[in-house]
PDB file of C-alpha atoms in Angstrom:
ATOM      1  CA  MET H   1    -129.685 -12.101  99.089  1.00  0.00           C
ATOM      2  CA  ARG H   2    -132.154  -9.712  97.451  1.00  0.00           C
ATOM      3  CA  ILE H   3    -131.249 -11.033  93.982  1.00  0.00           C
ATOM      4  CA  ALA H   4    -131.759 -14.635  95.163  1.00  0.00           C
ATOM      5  CA  ILE H   5    -135.247 -13.774  96.446  1.00  0.00           C
ATOM      6  CA  ALA H   6    -136.017 -11.996  93.160  1.00  0.00           C
ATOM      7  CA  ILE H   7    -134.999 -15.119  91.203  1.00  0.00           C
ATOM      8  CA  ILE H   8    -137.093 -17.339  93.512  1.00  0.00           C
ATOM      9  CA  VAL H   9    -140.146 -15.071  93.024  1.00  0.00           C
ATOM     10  CA  ILE H  10    -139.810 -15.106  89.221  1.00  0.00           C
ATOM     11  CA  VAL H  11    -139.155 -18.865  89.024  1.00  0.00           C
ATOM     12  CA  GLY H  12    -142.119 -19.466  91.361  1.00  0.00           C
ATOM     13  CA  LEU H  13    -144.408 -17.367  89.199  1.00  0.00           C
ATOM     14  CA  ILE H  14    -143.224 -19.098  86.004  1.00  0.00           C
ATOM     15  CA  ALA H  15    -143.870 -22.462  87.713  1.00  0.00           C
ATOM     16  CA  PHE H  16    -147.325 -21.210  88.730  1.00  0.00           C
ATOM     17  CA  TYR H  17    -148.098 -20.246  85.130  1.00  0.00           C
ATOM     18  CA  PHE H  18    -146.907 -23.572  83.682  1.00  0.00           C
ATOM     19  CA  THR H  19    -148.809 -25.570  86.326  1.00  0.00           C
ATOM     20  CA  MET H  20    -152.012 -23.709  85.475  1.00  0.00           C
ATOM     21  CA  TRP H  21    -151.361 -24.118  81.750  1.00  0.00           C
ATOM     22  CA  LYS H  22    -150.803 -27.890  82.162  1.00  0.00           C
ATOM     23  CA  LEU H  23    -153.919 -28.300  84.331  1.00  0.00           C
ATOM     24  CA  ASN H  24    -155.953 -26.302  81.833  1.00  0.00           C
ATOM     25  CA  ARG H  25    -154.665 -28.489  78.997  1.00  0.00           C
ATOM     26  CA  LYS H  26    -155.558 -31.670  80.928  1.00  0.00           C
ATOM     27  CA  GLN H  27    -159.074 -30.501  81.729  1.00  0.00           C
ATOM     28  CA  GLN H  28    -161.324 -31.732  78.920  1.00  0.00           C
ATOM     29  CA  LEU H  29    -164.728 -30.346  78.046  1.00  0.00           C
ATOM     30  CA  PRO H  30    -167.683 -32.760  78.475  1.00  0.00           C
ATOM     31  CA  GLU H  31    -168.530 -34.635  75.250  1.00  0.00           C
ATOM     32  CA  GLU H  32    -171.871 -32.874  74.701  1.00  0.00           C
ATOM     33  CA  PHE H  33    -170.151 -29.466  74.562  1.00  0.00           C
ATOM     34  CA  LYS H  34    -167.332 -30.444  72.196  1.00  0.00           C
ATOM     35  CA  GLY H  35    -167.459 -29.007  68.694  1.00  0.00           C
ATOM     36  CA  SER H  36    -170.051 -26.402  69.637  1.00  0.00           C
ATOM     37  CA  LEU H  37    -167.674 -23.687  70.823  1.00  0.00           C
ATOM     38  CA  PRO H  38    -168.215 -20.329  69.156  1.00  0.00           C
ATOM     39  CA  LYS H  39    -165.307 -19.045  67.065  1.00  0.00           C
ATOM     40  CA  CYS H  40    -163.813 -15.584  67.187  1.00  0.00           C
ATOM     41  CA  GLY H  41    -164.306 -13.517  64.041  1.00  0.00           C
ATOM     42  CA  SER H  42    -162.560 -10.368  65.249  1.00  0.00           C
ATOM     43  CA  CYS H  43    -159.554 -10.624  62.943  1.00  0.00           C
ATOM     44  CA  SER H  44    -158.624 -12.401  59.727  1.00  0.00           C
ATOM     45  CA  ASP H  45    -155.618 -14.350  61.072  1.00  0.00           C
ATOM     46  CA  SER H  46    -156.155 -17.861  59.709  1.00  0.00           C
ATOM     47  CA  GLN H  47    -153.352 -19.308  61.897  1.00  0.00           C
ATOM     48  CA  CYS H  48    -155.104 -18.452  65.183  1.00  0.00           C
ATOM     49  CA  ALA H  49    -156.702 -21.468  66.903  1.00  0.00           C
ATOM     50  CA  LEU H  50    -159.761 -19.379  67.786  1.00  0.00           C
ATOM     51  CA  SER H  51    -160.190 -17.844  64.361  1.00  0.00           C
ATOM     52  CA  ASP H  52    -163.454 -18.200  62.517  1.00  0.00           C
ATOM     53  CA  SER H  53    -161.634 -18.557  59.194  1.00  0.00           C
ATOM     54  CA  LYS H  54    -159.382 -21.434  60.365  1.00  0.00           C
ATOM     55  CA  GLY H  55    -161.986 -24.116  59.580  1.00  0.00           C
ATOM     56  CA  ASP H  56    -162.595 -22.677  56.112  1.00  0.00           C
ATOM     57  CA  THR H  57    -158.876 -22.693  55.318  1.00  0.00           C
ATOM     58  CA  GLU H  58    -158.488 -26.283  56.475  1.00  0.00           C
ATOM     59  CA  ASN H  59    -161.405 -27.470  54.350  1.00  0.00           C
ATOM     60  CA  GLU H  60    -160.030 -25.908  51.195  1.00  0.00           C
TER      61      GLU H  60
ATOM     62  CA  MET S   1    -169.746   8.493 106.449  1.00  0.00           C
ATOM     63  CA  ASP S   2    -166.789  10.240 104.800  1.00  0.00           C
ATOM     64  CA  SER S   3    -165.238   6.910 103.805  1.00  0.00           C
ATOM     65  CA  VAL S   4    -168.538   5.729 102.258  1.00  0.00           C
ATOM     66  CA  ILE S   5    -168.736   8.932 100.209  1.00  0.00           C
ATOM     67  CA  SER S   6    -165.102   8.635  99.134  1.00  0.00           C
ATOM     68  CA  ILE S   7    -165.657   4.996  98.063  1.00  0.00           C
ATOM     69  CA  LEU S   8    -168.762   5.997  96.084  1.00  0.00           C
ATOM     70  CA  THR S   9    -166.727   8.791  94.472  1.00  0.00           C
ATOM     71  CA  ILE S  10    -163.985   6.307  93.528  1.00  0.00           C
ATOM     72  CA  ALA S  11    -166.607   3.936  92.050  1.00  0.00           C
ATOM     73  CA  PHE S  12    -168.305   6.668  89.991  1.00  0.00           C
ATOM     74  CA  SER S  13    -164.993   8.128  88.901  1.00  0.00           C
ATOM     75  CA  ALA S  14    -163.603   4.740  87.830  1.00  0.00           C
ATOM     76  CA  PHE S  15    -166.784   3.861  85.927  1.00  0.00           C
ATOM     77  CA  LEU S  16    -167.387   7.112  84.013  1.00  0.00           C
ATOM     78  CA  ILE S  17    -164.954   9.983  84.607  1.00  0.00           C
ATOM     79  CA  GLN S  18    -161.678   8.038  84.434  1.00  0.00           C
ATOM     80  CA  ASN S  19    -163.068   5.414  82.056  1.00  0.00           C
ATOM     81  CA  ILE S  20    -160.290   2.962  81.220  1.00  0.00           C
ATOM     82  CA  VAL S  21    -161.019   2.897  77.480  1.00  0.00           C
ATOM     83  CA  LEU S  22    -162.231   6.363  76.553  1.00  0.00           C
ATOM     84  CA  THR S  23    -160.234   8.498  79.003  1.00  0.00           C
ATOM     85  CA  GLN S  24    -157.123   6.443  79.740  1.00  0.00           C
ATOM     86  CA  PHE S  25    -156.951   4.729  76.321  1.00  0.00           C
ATOM     87  CA  LEU S  26    -156.191   1.235  77.655  1.00  0.00           C
ATOM     88  CA  GLY S  27    -157.630  -1.964  76.158  1.00  0.00           C
ATOM     89  CA  LEU S  28    -158.246  -0.324  72.786  1.00  0.00           C
ATOM     90  CA  CYS S  29    -157.214  -3.407  70.773  1.00  0.00           C
ATOM     91  CA  SER S  30    -160.024  -5.567  72.147  1.00  0.00           C
ATOM     92  CA  PHE S  31    -162.356  -2.545  72.160  1.00  0.00           C
ATOM     93  CA  PHE S  32    -162.053  -2.201  68.377  1.00  0.00           C
ATOM     94  CA  GLY S  33    -161.542  -5.921  67.668  1.00  0.00           C
ATOM     95  CA  VAL S  34    -164.452  -7.398  69.596  1.00  0.00           C
ATOM     96  CA  GLY S  35    -166.753  -4.374  69.810  1.00  0.00           C
ATOM     97  CA  ASN S  36    -168.485  -5.083  66.521  1.00  0.00           C
ATOM     98  CA  LYS S  37    -171.143  -7.578  67.650  1.00  0.00           C
ATOM     99  CA  GLU S  38    -173.440  -7.224  70.642  1.00  0.00           C
ATOM    100  CA  ASP S  39    -173.027 -10.824  71.892  1.00  0.00           C
ATOM    101  CA  SER S  40    -169.236 -10.817  71.543  1.00  0.00           C
ATOM    102  CA  ALA S  41    -168.945  -7.445  73.286  1.00  0.00           C
ATOM    103  CA  LEU S  42    -171.105  -8.566  76.198  1.00  0.00           C
ATOM    104  CA  GLY S  43    -169.130 -11.820  76.582  1.00  0.00           C
ATOM    105  CA  MET S  44    -165.808  -9.999  76.428  1.00  0.00           C
ATOM    106  CA  GLY S  45    -167.005  -7.322  78.859  1.00  0.00           C
ATOM    107  CA  LEU S  46    -168.159  -9.851  81.450  1.00  0.00           C
ATOM    108  CA  ALA S  47    -165.015 -11.956  81.109  1.00  0.00           C
ATOM    109  CA  VAL S  48    -162.754  -8.884  81.449  1.00  0.00           C
ATOM    110  CA  THR S  49    -164.699  -7.662  84.500  1.00  0.00           C
ATOM    111  CA  PHE S  50    -164.250 -11.034  86.193  1.00  0.00           C
ATOM    112  CA  VAL S  51    -160.562 -11.389  85.340  1.00  0.00           C
ATOM    113  CA  ILE S  52    -159.607  -7.776  86.192  1.00  0.00           C
ATOM    114  CA  THR S  53    -161.243  -7.970  89.627  1.00  0.00           C
ATOM    115  CA  LEU S  54    -159.664 -11.345  90.395  1.00  0.00           C
ATOM    116  CA  SER S  55    -156.216 -10.430  89.082  1.00  0.00           C
ATOM    117  CA  ALA S  56    -156.279  -7.070  90.910  1.00  0.00           C
ATOM    118  CA  VAL S  57    -156.712  -8.902  94.230  1.00  0.00           C
ATOM    119  CA  ALA S  58    -153.911 -11.378  93.411  1.00  0.00           C
ATOM    120  CA  THR S  59    -151.432  -8.777  92.127  1.00  0.00           C
ATOM    121  CA  TYR S  60    -152.100  -6.368  95.001  1.00  0.00           C
ATOM    122  CA  ALA S  61    -151.582  -9.168  97.545  1.00  0.00           C
ATOM    123  CA  LEU S  62    -148.334 -10.176  95.799  1.00  0.00           C
ATOM    124  CA  TYR S  63    -147.138  -6.563  95.852  1.00  0.00           C
ATOM    125  CA  ILE S  64    -147.999  -5.873  99.492  1.00  0.00           C
ATOM    126  CA  PHE S  65    -146.926  -9.214 101.009  1.00  0.00           C
ATOM    127  CA  VAL S  66    -143.952 -10.222  98.809  1.00  0.00           C
ATOM    128  CA  LEU S  67    -142.540  -7.418  96.668  1.00  0.00           C
ATOM    129  CA  VAL S  68    -142.644  -4.532  99.197  1.00  0.00           C
ATOM    130  CA  PRO S  69    -141.216  -6.423 102.232  1.00  0.00           C
ATOM    131  CA  PHE S  70    -138.256  -7.697 100.146  1.00  0.00           C
ATOM    132  CA  LYS S  71    -137.828  -4.348  98.311  1.00  0.00           C
ATOM    133  CA  LEU S  72    -138.524  -5.999  94.943  1.00  0.00           C
ATOM    134  CA  GLU S  73    -140.900  -3.344  93.569  1.00  0.00           C
ATOM    135  CA  PHE S  74    -138.893  -3.264  90.309  1.00  0.00           C
ATOM    136  CA  LEU S  75    -140.322  -6.736  89.560  1.00  0.00           C
ATOM    137  CA  SER S  76    -143.924  -5.456  89.594  1.00  0.00           C
ATOM    138  CA  THR S  77    -144.558  -5.498  85.838  1.00  0.00           C
ATOM    139  CA  ILE S  78    -143.018  -8.887  85.030  1.00  0.00           C
ATOM    140  CA  SER S  79    -144.538 -10.587  88.071  1.00  0.00           C
ATOM    141  CA  PHE S  80    -147.986  -9.104  87.366  1.00  0.00           C
ATOM    142  CA  ILE S  81    -147.851 -10.380  83.761  1.00  0.00           C
ATOM    143  CA  LEU S  82    -147.100 -13.896  85.037  1.00  0.00           C
ATOM    144  CA  VAL S  83    -149.833 -13.726  87.689  1.00  0.00           C
ATOM    145  CA  ILE S  84    -152.421 -12.522  85.152  1.00  0.00           C
ATOM    146  CA  SER S  85    -151.454 -15.214  82.600  1.00  0.00           C
ATOM    147  CA  GLY S  86    -151.620 -17.939  85.263  1.00  0.00           C
ATOM    148  CA  LEU S  87    -154.949 -16.678  86.579  1.00  0.00           C
ATOM    149  CA  VAL S  88    -156.507 -16.619  83.121  1.00  0.00           C
ATOM    150  CA  GLN S  89    -155.468 -20.280  82.664  1.00  0.00           C
ATOM    151  CA  PHE S  90    -156.885 -21.098  86.110  1.00  0.00           C
ATOM    152  CA  VAL S  91    -160.198 -19.318  85.466  1.00  0.00           C
ATOM    153  CA  GLU S  92    -160.508 -21.058  82.090  1.00  0.00           C
ATOM    154  CA  MET S  93    -159.890 -24.460  83.706  1.00  0.00           C
ATOM    155  CA  VAL S  94    -162.433 -23.894  86.525  1.00  0.00           C
ATOM    156  CA  ILE S  95    -165.125 -22.633  84.135  1.00  0.00           C
ATOM    157  CA  LYS S  96    -164.442 -25.567  81.786  1.00  0.00           C
ATOM    158  CA  LYS S  97    -164.873 -28.038  84.637  1.00  0.00           C
ATOM    159  CA  TYR S  98    -167.787 -26.579  86.627  1.00  0.00           C
ATOM    160  CA  SER S  99    -169.732 -24.572  84.061  1.00  0.00           C
ATOM    161  CA  PRO S 100    -169.230 -25.829  80.492  1.00  0.00           C
ATOM    162  CA  GLY S 101    -172.253 -23.755  79.430  1.00  0.00           C
ATOM    163  CA  LEU S 102    -170.577 -20.551  80.566  1.00  0.00           C
ATOM    164  CA  TYR S 103    -167.330 -21.734  78.967  1.00  0.00           C
ATOM    165  CA  GLN S 104    -169.230 -22.041  75.687  1.00  0.00           C
ATOM    166  CA  SER S 105    -170.141 -18.372  75.753  1.00  0.00           C
ATOM    167  CA  LEU S 106    -166.954 -16.985  77.348  1.00  0.00           C
ATOM    168  CA  GLY S 107    -164.375 -19.605  76.366  1.00  0.00           C
ATOM    169  CA  VAL S 108    -163.245 -17.865  73.198  1.00  0.00           C
ATOM    170  CA  TYR S 109    -162.693 -14.555  74.971  1.00  0.00           C
ATOM    171  CA  LEU S 110    -160.863 -15.878  78.026  1.00  0.00           C
ATOM    172  CA  PRO S 111    -157.491 -16.494  76.279  1.00  0.00           C
ATOM    173  CA  LEU S 112    -157.798 -13.104  74.547  1.00  0.00           C
ATOM    174  CA  ILE S 113    -157.936 -11.366  77.943  1.00  0.00           C
ATOM    175  CA  THR S 114    -154.292 -12.275  78.596  1.00  0.00           C
ATOM    176  CA  THR S 115    -153.307  -9.826  75.861  1.00  0.00           C
ATOM    177  CA  ASN S 116    -155.598  -7.065  77.135  1.00  0.00           C
ATOM    178  CA  CYS S 117    -153.426  -4.245  78.443  1.00  0.00           C
ATOM    179  CA  ALA S 118    -156.320  -2.940  80.589  1.00  0.00           C
ATOM    180  CA  VAL S 119    -155.812  -5.891  82.966  1.00  0.00           C
ATOM    181  CA  LEU S 120    -152.157  -5.013  83.574  1.00  0.00           C
ATOM    182  CA  GLY S 121    -153.008  -1.311  83.580  1.00  0.00           C
ATOM    183  CA  VAL S 122    -155.517  -1.699  86.423  1.00  0.00           C
ATOM    184  CA  ALA S 123    -153.037  -3.810  88.423  1.00  0.00           C
ATOM    185  CA  LEU S 124    -150.384  -1.082  88.076  1.00  0.00           C
ATOM    186  CA  LEU S 125    -152.857   1.741  88.805  1.00  0.00           C
ATOM    187  CA  ASN S 126    -153.832  -0.023  92.037  1.00  0.00           C
ATOM    188  CA  ILE S 127    -150.247   0.238  93.255  1.00  0.00           C
ATOM    189  CA  ASP S 128    -150.105   3.965  92.474  1.00  0.00           C
ATOM    190  CA  LYS S 129    -153.385   4.500  94.277  1.00  0.00           C
ATOM    191  CA  SER S 130    -152.367   2.762  97.523  1.00  0.00           C
ATOM    192  CA  ASN S 131    -152.163   5.373 100.269  1.00  0.00           C
ATOM    193  CA  SER S 132    -149.773   4.698 103.149  1.00  0.00           C
ATOM    194  CA  GLU S 133    -151.889   6.855 105.504  1.00  0.00           C
ATOM    195  CA  LEU S 134    -154.838   4.449 105.206  1.00  0.00           C
ATOM    196  CA  SER S 135    -155.026   0.999 106.811  1.00  0.00           C
ATOM    197  CA  LEU S 136    -154.329  -2.138 104.774  1.00  0.00           C
ATOM    198  CA  GLY S 137    -158.013  -3.135 104.940  1.00  0.00           C
ATOM    199  CA  MET S 138    -159.176   0.255 103.648  1.00  0.00           C
ATOM    200  CA  ASN S 139    -156.586   0.230 100.869  1.00  0.00           C
ATOM    201  CA  PHE S 140    -157.737  -3.273  99.940  1.00  0.00           C
ATOM    202  CA  LEU S 141    -161.403  -2.216  99.856  1.00  0.00           C
ATOM    203  CA  ILE S 142    -160.602   0.837  97.712  1.00  0.00           C
ATOM    204  CA  MET S 143    -158.554  -1.374  95.376  1.00  0.00           C
ATOM    205  CA  ILE S 144    -161.431  -3.880  94.921  1.00  0.00           C
ATOM    206  CA  VAL S 145    -164.009  -1.104  94.336  1.00  0.00           C
ATOM    207  CA  PHE S 146    -161.698   0.679  91.882  1.00  0.00           C
ATOM    208  CA  SER S 147    -160.893  -2.535  89.972  1.00  0.00           C
ATOM    209  CA  PHE S 148    -164.499  -3.710  89.773  1.00  0.00           C
ATOM    210  CA  PHE S 149    -165.892  -0.374  88.617  1.00  0.00           C
ATOM    211  CA  THR S 150    -163.039   0.262  86.182  1.00  0.00           C
ATOM    212  CA  SER S 151    -163.663  -3.118  84.539  1.00  0.00           C
ATOM    213  CA  SER S 152    -167.437  -2.533  84.622  1.00  0.00           C
ATOM    214  CA  GLY S 153    -166.745   0.752  82.826  1.00  0.00           C
ATOM    215  CA  TYR S 154    -164.862  -1.226  80.163  1.00  0.00           C
ATOM    216  CA  ALA S 155    -167.791  -3.677  79.827  1.00  0.00           C
ATOM    217  CA  PHE S 156    -170.320  -0.819  79.598  1.00  0.00           C
ATOM    218  CA  VAL S 157    -168.361   1.098  76.974  1.00  0.00           C
ATOM    219  CA  ILE S 158    -167.587  -1.924  74.761  1.00  0.00           C
ATOM    220  CA  TYR S 159    -171.258  -2.988  74.886  1.00  0.00           C
ATOM    221  CA  VAL S 160    -172.560   0.486  73.977  1.00  0.00           C
ATOM    222  CA  PHE S 161    -169.910   0.722  71.231  1.00  0.00           C
ATOM    223  CA  ALA S 162    -171.071  -2.639  69.773  1.00  0.00           C
ATOM    224  CA  LEU S 163    -174.723  -1.512  69.829  1.00  0.00           C
ATOM    225  CA  ILE S 164    -173.830   1.712  67.999  1.00  0.00           C
ATOM    226  CA  ARG S 165    -171.684  -0.157  65.428  1.00  0.00           C
ATOM    227  CA  GLU S 166    -174.507  -2.614  64.718  1.00  0.00           C
ATOM    228  CA  GLN S 167    -176.809   0.323  63.954  1.00  0.00           C
ATOM    229  CA  ILE S 168    -174.156   2.085  61.875  1.00  0.00           C
ATOM    230  CA  ALA S 169    -173.657  -1.095  59.814  1.00  0.00           C
ATOM    231  CA  LYS S 170    -177.286  -0.750  58.640  1.00  0.00           C
ATOM    232  CA  ALA S 171    -176.934   2.949  57.796  1.00  0.00           C
ATOM    233  CA  PRO S 172    -176.171   4.163  54.258  1.00  0.00           C
ATOM    234  CA  ILE S 173    -172.693   5.666  54.693  1.00  0.00           C
ATOM    235  CA  HIS S 174    -169.910   6.446  52.213  1.00  0.00           C
ATOM    236  CA  ALA S 175    -167.877   3.358  51.164  1.00  0.00           C
ATOM    237  CA  GLY S 176    -164.648   5.059  52.215  1.00  0.00           C
ATOM    238  CA  LEU S 177    -165.912   5.412  55.777  1.00  0.00           C
ATOM    239  CA  LYS S 178    -167.160   1.864  56.238  1.00  0.00           C
ATOM    240  CA  GLY S 179    -165.408  -0.421  58.738  1.00  0.00           C
ATOM    241  CA  VAL S 180    -162.512   0.935  60.799  1.00  0.00           C
ATOM    242  CA  PRO S 181    -162.843   4.653  59.851  1.00  0.00           C
ATOM    243  CA  ILE S 182    -166.426   4.937  61.085  1.00  0.00           C
ATOM    244  CA  ALA S 183    -165.497   2.876  64.171  1.00  0.00           C
ATOM    245  CA  LEU S 184    -162.718   5.373  64.985  1.00  0.00           C
ATOM    246  CA  ILE S 185    -165.091   8.326  64.475  1.00  0.00           C
ATOM    247  CA  THR S 186    -167.666   6.640  66.743  1.00  0.00           C
ATOM    248  CA  ALA S 187    -165.018   6.056  69.428  1.00  0.00           C
ATOM    249  CA  PHE S 188    -163.925   9.704  69.099  1.00  0.00           C
ATOM    250  CA  VAL S 189    -167.483  10.979  69.645  1.00  0.00           C
ATOM    251  CA  MET S 190    -167.946   8.612  72.613  1.00  0.00           C
ATOM    252  CA  ALA S 191    -164.639   9.787  74.114  1.00  0.00           C
ATOM    253  CA  MET S 192    -165.759  13.425  73.726  1.00  0.00           C
ATOM    254  CA  ALA S 193    -168.996  12.589  75.543  1.00  0.00           C
ATOM    255  CA  PHE S 194    -167.124  10.862  78.395  1.00  0.00           C
ATOM    256  CA  ASN S 195    -164.735  13.804  78.664  1.00  0.00           C
ATOM    257  CA  GLY S 196    -167.783  15.890  79.557  1.00  0.00           C
ATOM    258  CA  PHE S 197    -167.764  14.198  82.965  1.00  0.00           C
ATOM    259  CA  VAL S 198    -164.237  15.430  83.752  1.00  0.00           C
ATOM    260  CA  GLY S 199    -164.285  18.070  86.472  1.00  0.00           C
ATOM    261  CA  MET S 200    -167.388  16.735  88.239  1.00  0.00           C
ATOM    262  CA  PHE S 201    -165.363  15.962  91.383  1.00  0.00           C
TER     263      PHE S 201
END
């Protein structure tokens, strides 16, 4: 019984996370704010979506 | 009166004496990563303060009302990670919808908070701090005060660290010390200063 409740709690929390992730993905920024988001320059990982150097790599 | 004094003591202790970064060494990755520019540090500090306070309430409620009654305390860490990740997504969505201006300044730092161990650390410390002799309401109040002031301590320290690093960047220092080495020395000196508060209470 205790194991079943543990599984329900974990599955519920995973469902909560994926619901929030989906809703966040669906929510679009207003047009006037698009393209003006500041980028993060804290590390040099060019694969990171937030990286400052990503744009430079893509343009090359 | 005693409870007011004890709450003020908890607030002061969480903010300075038991500072999450310089005394407990949590959240160091973002401290060194983002603490190099004043604007970034302020944005990160505010975002972390907001998320830690919110996630502390959610994780504490989950622990008290779900995990303890069903004797599932061993699930604390994994369930808190999921709650924090979900809450960060939720906060990002709400800010995106209702305050795109704020999202512009904080948006970059919000996803980074998910990987900040200070958020999980505060959630786990709250459980250790809960005292069975006190009422649920009092425990809840102590937990909120502790979480808010701990995260404010993080914001304060990362902001001061960024201000110092900006000044150091202008100073003529040896090439071998530039960058991470001087940042580590700065953090060491700051940690020594904060350790001076230990023993006040």
